[in-house]
Amino acid sequence: MHAPRKFRKAFMAQLLVSLRAAGQASKSMGLRERRDAVRLSSDVAMALASARTRSAPRSSAAWARALVARHAVERRNEALMRRIMGGAGYEMAAAAAAAARSRKEARSRRIVRRSRRVCSGSAGRRRRVSLAAAAAAAAASGGAVRCSAMAAARRMVKARLRVLRSLVPGGEALRGLSLLSETLDYVVCLKTQVELMQCLCKGSRPKLG
């Protein structure tokens, strides 16, 4: 699983620009702040390189947009992100972060309202009765064990997908194949990020092929 040469070259070029901006901004920073600045610079460089090397023009992966928006939420990152992305780029990222926060709050409110309706209405009781009837019918027909195994498998898959969504930036809004595609792309880019940072730390020339 290797990143395309085009992405590696774009990532390295953007990473050097980002680290140079971080170096100029970190003169008055402490050790921890410098570490955070390097991490921010590397993440933003990775996201920008991914967006610039995609086949569709002006498109970017969902994880790349979410990663930049996640950093843009923090007001302490504004100065450095403006140095790296420019004023217009940062404003777009900040607007995307605000929109994502609004969508998340709206989704949370819908979940709360739905939970209240289920708990207070008769829908919950009808659902429990129908599930009990289905379970009784399955037991009567000898399929209870099979149904239980299928239910356990579904629960395990759902649990693993929840973990996956929490690991991939922007994964909360992804489903099915789109989640798997974004995860694969994100992992490949992370691997490249680690390789390039290790090369820079060792002072060696990275292999871009």
Short mmCIF file of N, CA, C and O in Angstrom, two decimals, residues 22-110:
data_model
loop_
_atom_site.label_atom_id
_atom_site.label_comp_id
_atom_site.label_asym_id
_atom_site.label_seq_id
_atom_site.Cartn_x
_atom_site.Cartn_y
_atom_site.Cartn_z
N ALA A 22 5.89 27.30 10.26
CA ALA A 22 5.87 26.97 11.68
C ALA A 22 7.14 27.42 12.38
O ALA A 22 7.11 27.90 13.51
N GLY A 23 8.28 27.29 11.70
CA GLY A 23 9.53 27.74 12.28
C GLY A 23 9.57 29.23 12.51
O GLY A 23 10.08 29.70 13.54
N GLN A 24 9.00 29.99 11.58
CA GLN A 24 8.96 31.44 11.76
C GLN A 24 8.02 31.84 12.89
O GLN A 24 8.27 32.82 13.59
N ALA A 25 6.95 31.06 13.07
CA ALA A 25 5.97 31.41 14.10
C ALA A 25 6.33 30.87 15.48
O ALA A 25 5.73 31.26 16.47
N SER A 26 7.31 29.95 15.55
CA SER A 26 7.58 29.26 16.82
C SER A 26 8.74 29.86 17.60
O SER A 26 9.17 29.27 18.58
N LYS A 27 9.23 31.02 17.20
CA LYS A 27 10.39 31.59 17.89
C LYS A 27 10.10 31.93 19.34
O LYS A 27 10.98 31.87 20.19
N SER A 28 8.84 32.28 19.62
CA SER A 28 8.48 32.63 20.99
C SER A 28 7.70 31.52 21.68
O SER A 28 7.12 31.73 22.74
N MET A 29 7.69 30.32 21.08
CA MET A 29 6.90 29.20 21.63
C MET A 29 7.74 28.35 22.57
O MET A 29 8.96 28.29 22.45
N GLY A 30 7.03 27.66 23.47
CA GLY A 30 7.67 26.66 24.30
C GLY A 30 7.78 25.34 23.55
O GLY A 30 7.34 25.21 22.40
N LEU A 31 8.35 24.33 24.20
CA LEU A 31 8.58 23.04 23.55
C LEU A 31 7.27 22.38 23.14
O LEU A 31 7.14 21.86 22.02
N ARG A 32 6.29 22.41 24.03
CA ARG A 32 5.00 21.77 23.71
C ARG A 32 4.29 22.49 22.58
O ARG A 32 3.70 21.85 21.70
N GLU A 33 4.34 23.81 22.59
CA GLU A 33 3.71 24.57 21.52
C GLU A 33 4.38 24.31 20.19
O GLU A 33 3.71 24.24 19.14
N ARG A 34 5.70 24.16 20.19
CA ARG A 34 6.41 23.85 18.94
C ARG A 34 6.02 22.47 18.42
O ARG A 34 5.85 22.28 17.21
N ARG A 35 5.87 21.53 19.32
CA ARG A 35 5.45 20.19 18.91
C ARG A 35 4.06 20.24 18.25
O ARG A 35 3.83 19.63 17.20
N ASP A 36 3.14 20.98 18.87
CA ASP A 36 1.79 21.12 18.31
C ASP A 36 1.82 21.83 16.96
O ASP A 36 1.05 21.50 16.05
N ALA A 37 2.73 22.80 16.82
CA ALA A 37 2.84 23.53 15.56
C ALA A 37 3.34 22.62 14.44
O ALA A 37 2.87 22.69 13.30
N VAL A 38 4.29 21.73 14.77
CA VAL A 38 4.79 20.79 13.77
C VAL A 38 3.69 19.81 13.36
O VAL A 38 3.52 19.50 12.17
N ARG A 39 2.93 19.34 14.33
CA ARG A 39 1.83 18.42 14.03
C ARG A 39 0.78 19.10 13.15
O ARG A 39 0.30 18.51 12.17
N LEU A 40 0.43 20.33 13.50
CA LEU A 40 -0.53 21.08 12.70
C LEU A 40 -0.01 21.28 11.28
O LEU A 40 -0.75 21.07 10.30
N SER A 41 1.24 21.67 11.16
CA SER A 41 1.83 21.91 9.83
C SER A 41 1.80 20.65 8.98
O SER A 41 1.48 20.69 7.79
N SER A 42 2.13 19.51 9.60
CA SER A 42 2.15 18.25 8.87
C SER A 42 0.75 17.83 8.43
O SER A 42 0.55 17.37 7.30
N ASP A 43 -0.23 17.98 9.31
CA ASP A 43 -1.61 17.61 8.98
C ASP A 43 -2.16 18.47 7.84
O ASP A 43 -2.80 17.97 6.91
N VAL A 44 -1.94 19.77 7.95
CA VAL A 44 -2.46 20.68 6.92
C VAL A 44 -1.76 20.41 5.58
O VAL A 44 -2.41 20.41 4.52
N ALA A 45 -0.45 20.17 5.62
CA ALA A 45 0.28 19.86 4.39
C ALA A 45 -0.26 18.59 3.75
O ALA A 45 -0.43 18.50 2.52
N MET A 46 -0.54 17.57 4.56
CA MET A 46 -1.08 16.32 4.04
C MET A 46 -2.45 16.53 3.40
O MET A 46 -2.73 16.01 2.30
N ALA A 47 -3.31 17.30 4.05
CA ALA A 47 -4.65 17.55 3.52
C ALA A 47 -4.59 18.36 2.22
O ALA A 47 -5.30 18.05 1.25
N LEU A 48 -3.74 19.38 2.19
CA LEU A 48 -3.64 20.21 0.99
C LEU A 48 -3.05 19.42 -0.18
O LEU A 48 -3.51 19.54 -1.32
N ALA A 49 -2.05 18.59 0.10
CA ALA A 49 -1.46 17.77 -0.96
C ALA A 49 -2.47 16.77 -1.50
O ALA A 49 -2.53 16.51 -2.71
N SER A 50 -3.28 16.20 -0.63
CA SER A 50 -4.30 15.26 -1.07
C SER A 50 -5.32 15.95 -1.98
O SER A 50 -5.70 15.40 -3.02
N ALA A 51 -5.73 17.16 -1.61
CA ALA A 51 -6.72 17.88 -2.42
C ALA A 51 -6.14 18.27 -3.78
O ALA A 51 -6.85 18.24 -4.79
N ARG A 52 -4.87 18.61 -3.82
CA ARG A 52 -4.26 19.11 -5.06
C ARG A 52 -3.89 17.99 -6.04
O ARG A 52 -3.65 18.27 -7.22
N THR A 53 -3.85 16.77 -5.57
CA THR A 53 -3.42 15.69 -6.45
C THR A 53 -4.55 14.72 -6.78
O THR A 53 -4.32 13.67 -7.38
N ARG A 54 -5.77 15.05 -6.44
CA ARG A 54 -6.89 14.18 -6.78
C ARG A 54 -7.25 14.35 -8.24
O ARG A 54 -7.03 15.41 -8.83
N SER A 55 -7.83 13.30 -8.81
CA SER A 55 -8.12 13.30 -10.24
C SER A 55 -9.19 14.32 -10.61
O SER A 55 -9.09 14.99 -11.63
N ALA A 56 -10.22 14.46 -9.77
CA ALA A 56 -11.27 15.43 -10.07
C ALA A 56 -10.81 16.82 -9.65
O ALA A 56 -10.30 17.01 -8.54
N PRO A 57 -10.94 17.82 -10.50
CA PRO A 57 -10.49 19.16 -10.16
C PRO A 57 -11.30 19.76 -9.02
O PRO A 57 -12.50 19.57 -8.94
N ARG A 58 -10.62 20.48 -8.14
CA ARG A 58 -11.25 21.18 -7.02
C ARG A 58 -12.01 20.24 -6.09
O ARG A 58 -13.00 20.62 -5.46
N SER A 59 -11.60 19.00 -6.03
CA SER A 59 -12.22 18.06 -5.11
C SER A 59 -11.22 17.71 -4.03
O SER A 59 -10.02 17.86 -4.20
N SER A 60 -11.72 17.25 -2.92
CA SER A 60 -10.84 16.83 -1.84
C SER A 60 -11.54 15.73 -1.06
O SER A 60 -12.77 15.65 -1.04
N ALA A 61 -10.74 14.89 -0.43
CA ALA A 61 -11.31 13.81 0.36
C ALA A 61 -12.04 14.39 1.58
O ALA A 61 -11.67 15.45 2.10
N ALA A 62 -13.05 13.68 2.02
CA ALA A 62 -13.81 14.14 3.18
C ALA A 62 -12.92 14.24 4.41
O ALA A 62 -13.04 15.17 5.21
N TRP A 63 -11.99 13.27 4.56
CA TRP A 63 -11.11 13.31 5.72
C TRP A 63 -10.20 14.53 5.67
O TRP A 63 -9.86 15.10 6.73
N ALA A 64 -9.77 14.94 4.47
CA ALA A 64 -8.88 16.10 4.35
C ALA A 64 -9.60 17.38 4.77
O ALA A 64 -9.05 18.20 5.51
N ARG A 65 -10.83 17.55 4.30
CA ARG A 65 -11.61 18.73 4.70
C ARG A 65 -11.87 18.73 6.20
O ARG A 65 -11.76 19.76 6.87
N ALA A 66 -12.21 17.56 6.73
CA ALA A 66 -12.51 17.47 8.16
C ALA A 66 -11.27 17.70 9.02
O ALA A 66 -11.34 18.31 10.09
N LEU A 67 -10.11 17.22 8.54
CA LEU A 67 -8.87 17.39 9.30
C LEU A 67 -8.49 18.87 9.39
O LEU A 67 -8.12 19.36 10.47
N VAL A 68 -8.58 19.58 8.28
CA VAL A 68 -8.27 21.01 8.29
C VAL A 68 -9.29 21.76 9.15
O VAL A 68 -8.93 22.65 9.93
N ALA A 69 -10.56 21.39 9.02
CA ALA A 69 -11.61 22.06 9.81
C ALA A 69 -11.40 21.81 11.30
O ALA A 69 -11.64 22.70 12.13
N ARG A 70 -10.94 20.60 11.65
CA ARG A 70 -10.69 20.28 13.07
C ARG A 70 -9.63 21.21 13.66
O ARG A 70 -9.77 21.68 14.79
N HIS A 71 -8.59 21.49 12.91
CA HIS A 71 -7.55 22.41 13.39
C HIS A 71 -8.04 23.85 13.37
O HIS A 71 -7.64 24.66 14.23
N ALA A 72 -8.90 24.19 12.40
CA ALA A 72 -9.38 25.57 12.29
C ALA A 72 -10.31 25.94 13.44
O ALA A 72 -10.51 27.12 13.73
N VAL A 73 -10.90 24.94 14.10
CA VAL A 73 -11.79 25.22 15.23
C VAL A 73 -11.02 25.89 16.36
O VAL A 73 -11.56 26.75 17.06
N GLU A 74 -9.76 25.50 16.53
CA GLU A 74 -8.95 26.05 17.61
C GLU A 74 -8.46 27.45 17.22
O GLU A 74 -7.71 27.61 16.26
N ARG A 75 -8.86 28.45 17.97
CA ARG A 75 -8.48 29.82 17.66
C ARG A 75 -6.98 30.04 17.76
O ARG A 75 -6.42 30.88 17.04
N ARG A 76 -6.30 29.26 18.60
CA ARG A 76 -4.85 29.43 18.75
C ARG A 76 -4.10 29.02 17.49
O ARG A 76 -2.92 29.35 17.32
N ASN A 77 -4.77 28.28 16.59
CA ASN A 77 -4.13 27.84 15.35
C ASN A 77 -4.28 28.84 14.20
O ASN A 77 -3.71 28.62 13.13
N GLU A 78 -5.04 29.89 14.43
CA GLU A 78 -5.40 30.79 13.33
C GLU A 78 -4.17 31.41 12.67
O GLU A 78 -4.04 31.40 11.43
N ALA A 79 -3.26 31.96 13.47
CA ALA A 79 -2.11 32.67 12.90
C ALA A 79 -1.27 31.75 12.02
O ALA A 79 -0.89 32.10 10.89
N LEU A 80 -0.97 30.55 12.52
CA LEU A 80 -0.14 29.63 11.75
C LEU A 80 -0.86 29.13 10.51
O LEU A 80 -0.26 29.02 9.43
N MET A 81 -2.15 28.85 10.62
CA MET A 81 -2.90 28.36 9.46
C MET A 81 -3.01 29.44 8.39
O MET A 81 -3.01 29.13 7.19
N ARG A 82 -3.09 30.69 8.80
CA ARG A 82 -3.11 31.77 7.82
C ARG A 82 -1.77 31.85 7.08
O ARG A 82 -1.72 32.14 5.88
N ARG A 83 -0.68 31.58 7.80
CA ARG A 83 0.63 31.59 7.16
C ARG A 83 0.73 30.46 6.12
O ARG A 83 1.31 30.63 5.05
N ILE A 84 0.17 29.30 6.47
CA ILE A 84 0.30 28.12 5.61
C ILE A 84 -0.68 28.18 4.44
O ILE A 84 -0.31 27.94 3.28
N MET A 85 -1.94 28.51 4.73
CA MET A 85 -3.00 28.40 3.74
C MET A 85 -3.35 29.72 3.06
O MET A 85 -4.04 29.73 2.04
N GLY A 86 -2.90 30.82 3.67
CA GLY A 86 -3.34 32.11 3.17
C GLY A 86 -4.65 32.51 3.82
O GLY A 86 -5.37 31.67 4.37
N GLY A 87 -4.97 33.78 3.75
CA GLY A 87 -6.18 34.27 4.40
C GLY A 87 -7.45 33.64 3.87
O GLY A 87 -8.32 33.20 4.63
N ALA A 88 -7.56 33.56 2.53
CA ALA A 88 -8.78 33.00 1.93
C ALA A 88 -8.93 31.52 2.26
O ALA A 88 -10.04 31.05 2.57
N GLY A 89 -7.83 30.79 2.22
CA GLY A 89 -7.88 29.36 2.55
C GLY A 89 -8.30 29.12 3.98
O GLY A 89 -9.11 28.22 4.27
N TYR A 90 -7.76 29.95 4.88
CA TYR A 90 -8.14 29.77 6.29
C TYR A 90 -9.61 30.12 6.51
O TYR A 90 -10.30 29.42 7.26
N GLU A 91 -10.09 31.18 5.88
CA GLU A 91 -11.50 31.57 6.06
C GLU A 91 -12.42 30.45 5.58
O GLU A 91 -13.45 30.18 6.21
N MET A 92 -12.07 29.80 4.47
CA MET A 92 -12.89 28.68 3.99
C MET A 92 -12.88 27.53 4.99
O MET A 92 -13.91 26.90 5.25
N ALA A 93 -11.70 27.25 5.56
CA ALA A 93 -11.60 26.17 6.54
C ALA A 93 -12.39 26.50 7.80
O ALA A 93 -13.07 25.63 8.36
N ALA A 94 -12.33 27.75 8.25
CA ALA A 94 -13.07 28.15 9.44
C ALA A 94 -14.57 28.06 9.20
O ALA A 94 -15.34 27.64 10.08
N ALA A 95 -15.01 28.46 8.00
CA ALA A 95 -16.43 28.36 7.67
C ALA A 95 -16.88 26.90 7.63
O ALA A 95 -17.98 26.56 8.09
N ALA A 96 -16.04 26.03 7.08
CA ALA A 96 -16.37 24.60 7.04
C ALA A 96 -16.44 24.03 8.45
O ALA A 96 -17.30 23.18 8.74
N ALA A 97 -15.54 24.47 9.33
CA ALA A 97 -15.56 24.00 10.72
C ALA A 97 -16.84 24.43 11.42
O ALA A 97 -17.47 23.65 12.15
N ALA A 98 -17.27 25.69 11.19
CA ALA A 98 -18.51 26.18 11.81
C ALA A 98 -19.71 25.41 11.28
O ALA A 98 -20.62 25.06 12.04
N ALA A 99 -19.73 25.12 9.97
CA ALA A 99 -20.84 24.38 9.39
C ALA A 99 -20.89 22.95 9.93
O ALA A 99 -21.97 22.42 10.23
N ALA A 100 -19.72 22.32 10.07
CA ALA A 100 -19.67 20.97 10.61
C ALA A 100 -20.16 20.94 12.05
O ALA A 100 -20.87 20.01 12.47
N ARG A 101 -19.78 21.94 12.82
CA ARG A 101 -20.23 22.01 14.21
C ARG A 101 -21.75 22.17 14.28
O ARG A 101 -22.42 21.55 15.11
N SER A 102 -22.30 22.99 13.40
CA SER A 102 -23.76 23.20 13.38
C SER A 102 -24.49 21.91 13.01
O SER A 102 -25.52 21.57 13.59
N ARG A 103 -23.94 21.18 12.00
CA ARG A 103 -24.57 19.92 11.61
C ARG A 103 -24.52 18.91 12.75
O ARG A 103 -25.49 18.17 12.98
N LYS A 104 -23.40 18.87 13.46
CA LYS A 104 -23.28 17.92 14.57
C LYS A 104 -24.26 18.27 15.68
O LYS A 104 -24.90 17.37 16.27
N GLU A 105 -24.42 19.54 15.99
CA GLU A 105 -25.38 19.94 17.02
C GLU A 105 -26.81 19.62 16.60
O GLU A 105 -27.62 19.15 17.41
N ALA A 106 -27.13 19.87 15.32
CA ALA A 106 -28.47 19.55 14.83
C ALA A 106 -28.73 18.05 14.88
O ALA A 106 -29.84 17.61 15.25
N ARG A 107 -27.72 17.25 14.51
CA ARG A 107 -27.87 15.80 14.57
C ARG A 107 -28.08 15.33 16.01
O ARG A 107 -28.91 14.45 16.27
N SER A 108 -27.37 15.93 16.94
CA SER A 108 -27.53 15.56 18.35
C SER A 108 -28.93 15.89 18.84
O SER A 108 -29.55 15.12 19.58
N ARG A 109 -29.45 17.06 18.43
CA ARG A 109 -30.81 17.43 18.85
C ARG A 109 -31.85 16.47 18.27
O ARG A 109 -32.80 16.10 18.96
N ARG A 110 -31.65 16.05 17.01
CA ARG A 110 -32.60 15.10 16.42
C ARG A 110 -32.57 13.77 17.16
O ARG A 110 -33.62 13.14 17.38
#
